Short mmCIF file of C-alpha atoms in Angstrom, two decimals:
data_model
loop_
_atom_site.label_atom_id
_atom_site.label_comp_id
_atom_site.label_asym_id
_atom_site.label_seq_id
_atom_site.Cartn_x
_atom_site.Cartn_y
_atom_site.Cartn_z
CA UNK A 628 6.64 -9.76 -21.56
CA UNK A 629 5.38 -12.92 -19.87
CA UNK A 630 2.44 -12.56 -17.50
CA UNK A 631 2.49 -14.32 -14.15
CA UNK A 632 0.37 -17.40 -13.72
CA UNK A 633 -2.75 -16.96 -11.61
CA UNK A 634 -1.29 -19.20 -8.87
CA UNK A 635 1.74 -16.90 -8.61
CA UNK A 636 -0.51 -13.84 -8.43
CA UNK A 637 -2.52 -15.45 -5.62
CA UNK A 638 0.71 -16.20 -3.71
CA UNK A 639 1.60 -12.51 -4.00
CA UNK A 640 -1.91 -11.67 -2.77
CA UNK A 641 -1.56 -13.91 0.29
CA UNK A 642 1.97 -12.71 1.10
CA UNK A 643 1.03 -9.03 0.84
CA UNK A 644 -2.03 -9.65 3.04
CA UNK A 645 0.03 -11.30 5.78
CA UNK A 646 2.81 -8.71 5.52
CA UNK A 647 0.25 -5.88 5.65
CA UNK A 648 -1.20 -7.32 8.87
CA UNK A 649 2.29 -7.29 10.39
CA UNK A 650 3.28 -3.74 9.38
CA UNK A 651 -0.12 -2.30 10.34
CA UNK A 652 0.19 -3.98 13.75
CA UNK A 653 3.64 -2.39 14.19
CA UNK A 654 2.17 0.97 13.11
CA UNK A 655 -0.64 0.70 15.69
CA UNK A 656 1.80 -0.29 18.42
CA UNK A 657 3.96 2.74 17.59
CA UNK A 658 0.88 4.96 17.92
CA UNK A 659 0.41 3.71 21.49
CA UNK A 660 3.62 5.43 22.61
CA UNK A 661 1.90 8.80 22.98
CA UNK A 662 -1.81 9.50 23.60
CA UNK A 663 -3.94 9.41 20.45
CA UNK A 664 -5.05 13.06 20.71
CA UNK A 665 -1.43 14.22 20.91
CA UNK A 666 -0.39 12.03 17.98
CA UNK A 667 -2.76 14.02 15.73
CA UNK A 668 -1.22 17.40 16.52
CA UNK A 669 0.49 19.02 13.53
CA UNK A 670 3.96 19.11 15.09
CA UNK A 671 3.82 15.42 16.02
CA UNK A 672 2.57 14.39 12.59
CA UNK A 673 5.38 16.30 10.87
CA UNK A 674 7.91 14.90 13.36
CA UNK A 675 6.81 11.39 12.33
CA UNK A 676 7.72 12.18 8.72
CA UNK A 677 11.24 13.16 9.80
CA UNK A 678 11.72 9.76 11.48
CA UNK A 679 13.23 7.64 8.69
CA UNK A 680 12.33 4.20 10.16
CA UNK A 681 8.73 5.37 10.56
CA UNK A 682 8.70 6.75 7.01
CA UNK A 683 9.87 3.35 5.75
CA UNK A 684 7.07 1.72 7.75
CA UNK A 685 4.50 4.09 6.21
CA UNK A 686 5.86 3.46 2.71
CA UNK A 687 5.73 -0.31 3.22
CA UNK A 688 2.12 -0.04 4.43
CA UNK A 689 1.28 2.03 1.36
CA UNK A 690 2.88 -0.42 -1.09
CA UNK A 691 1.57 -3.59 0.55
CA UNK A 692 -2.01 -2.33 0.92
CA UNK A 693 -2.02 -0.96 -2.65
CA UNK A 694 -0.79 -4.24 -4.12
CA UNK A 695 -3.14 -6.34 -2.00
CA UNK A 696 -6.16 -4.09 -2.51
CA UNK A 697 -5.84 -3.59 -6.26
CA UNK A 698 -5.16 -7.29 -6.78
CA UNK A 699 -8.33 -8.02 -4.80
CA UNK A 700 -10.23 -5.59 -7.02
CA UNK A 701 -8.70 -7.28 -10.08
CA UNK A 702 -9.88 -10.69 -8.86
CA UNK A 703 -13.43 -9.37 -8.31
CA UNK A 704 -13.54 -7.76 -11.75
CA UNK A 705 -12.26 -10.95 -13.41
CA UNK A 706 -15.20 -12.83 -11.88
CA UNK A 707 -17.62 -10.56 -13.78
CA UNK A 708 -16.50 -11.67 -17.24
CA UNK A 709 -14.09 -14.19 -18.66
CA UNK A 710 -12.24 -13.31 -21.83
CA UNK A 711 -8.60 -12.73 -22.64
CA UNK A 712 -9.20 -9.09 -23.65
CA UNK A 713 -11.15 -8.38 -20.43
CA UNK A 714 -8.48 -10.03 -18.28
CA UNK A 715 -5.67 -8.11 -19.97
CA UNK A 716 -7.55 -4.80 -19.74
CA UNK A 717 -8.45 -5.27 -16.07
CA UNK A 718 -4.89 -6.33 -15.22
CA UNK A 719 -3.36 -3.31 -16.95
CA UNK A 720 -5.92 -0.93 -15.44
CA UNK A 721 -5.37 -2.18 -11.89
CA UNK A 722 -1.57 -2.09 -12.24
CA UNK A 723 -1.70 1.50 -13.53
CA UNK A 724 -4.12 2.52 -10.76
CA UNK A 725 -1.94 0.85 -8.12
CA UNK A 726 1.17 2.61 -9.41
CA UNK A 727 -0.68 5.95 -9.38
CA UNK A 728 -1.80 5.46 -5.77
CA UNK A 729 1.72 4.47 -4.67
CA UNK A 730 3.25 7.44 -6.53
CA UNK A 731 0.75 9.88 -5.00
CA UNK A 732 1.25 8.45 -1.50
CA UNK A 733 5.02 8.51 -1.86
CA UNK A 734 4.88 12.11 -3.05
CA UNK A 735 2.82 12.98 0.03
CA UNK A 736 5.40 11.34 2.29
CA UNK A 737 8.27 13.16 0.55
CA UNK A 738 6.53 16.55 0.70
CA UNK A 739 5.57 16.10 4.36
CA UNK A 740 9.17 15.19 5.09
CA UNK A 741 10.32 18.47 3.58
CA UNK A 742 12.43 16.69 0.93
CA UNK A 743 15.22 16.11 3.45
CA UNK A 744 16.14 12.59 2.28
#
């Protein structure tokens, strides 16, 4: 399996950062529709998870932030040491951690939805 070049990884980092800014802005604008205190009530939170476009927005936020954040952590850890074994280990660890966070977040979204997909 061929690894991506560092320049390609940084392009992914920049793209996910810009895309995350966009989807988080849309998320915040959607939260302005009803007063903040009402948006935190249990019934309204559960109703959000039954709104498929909003669920897709939440999932895209989850994936974009996870990719961007764990890649940022990877970059920081690679600055600590430079060796092929360290780079491979850090890359694998951050990919596994990112996948675990996305899986856990997706499971939360599915369970809150009531598995009605």
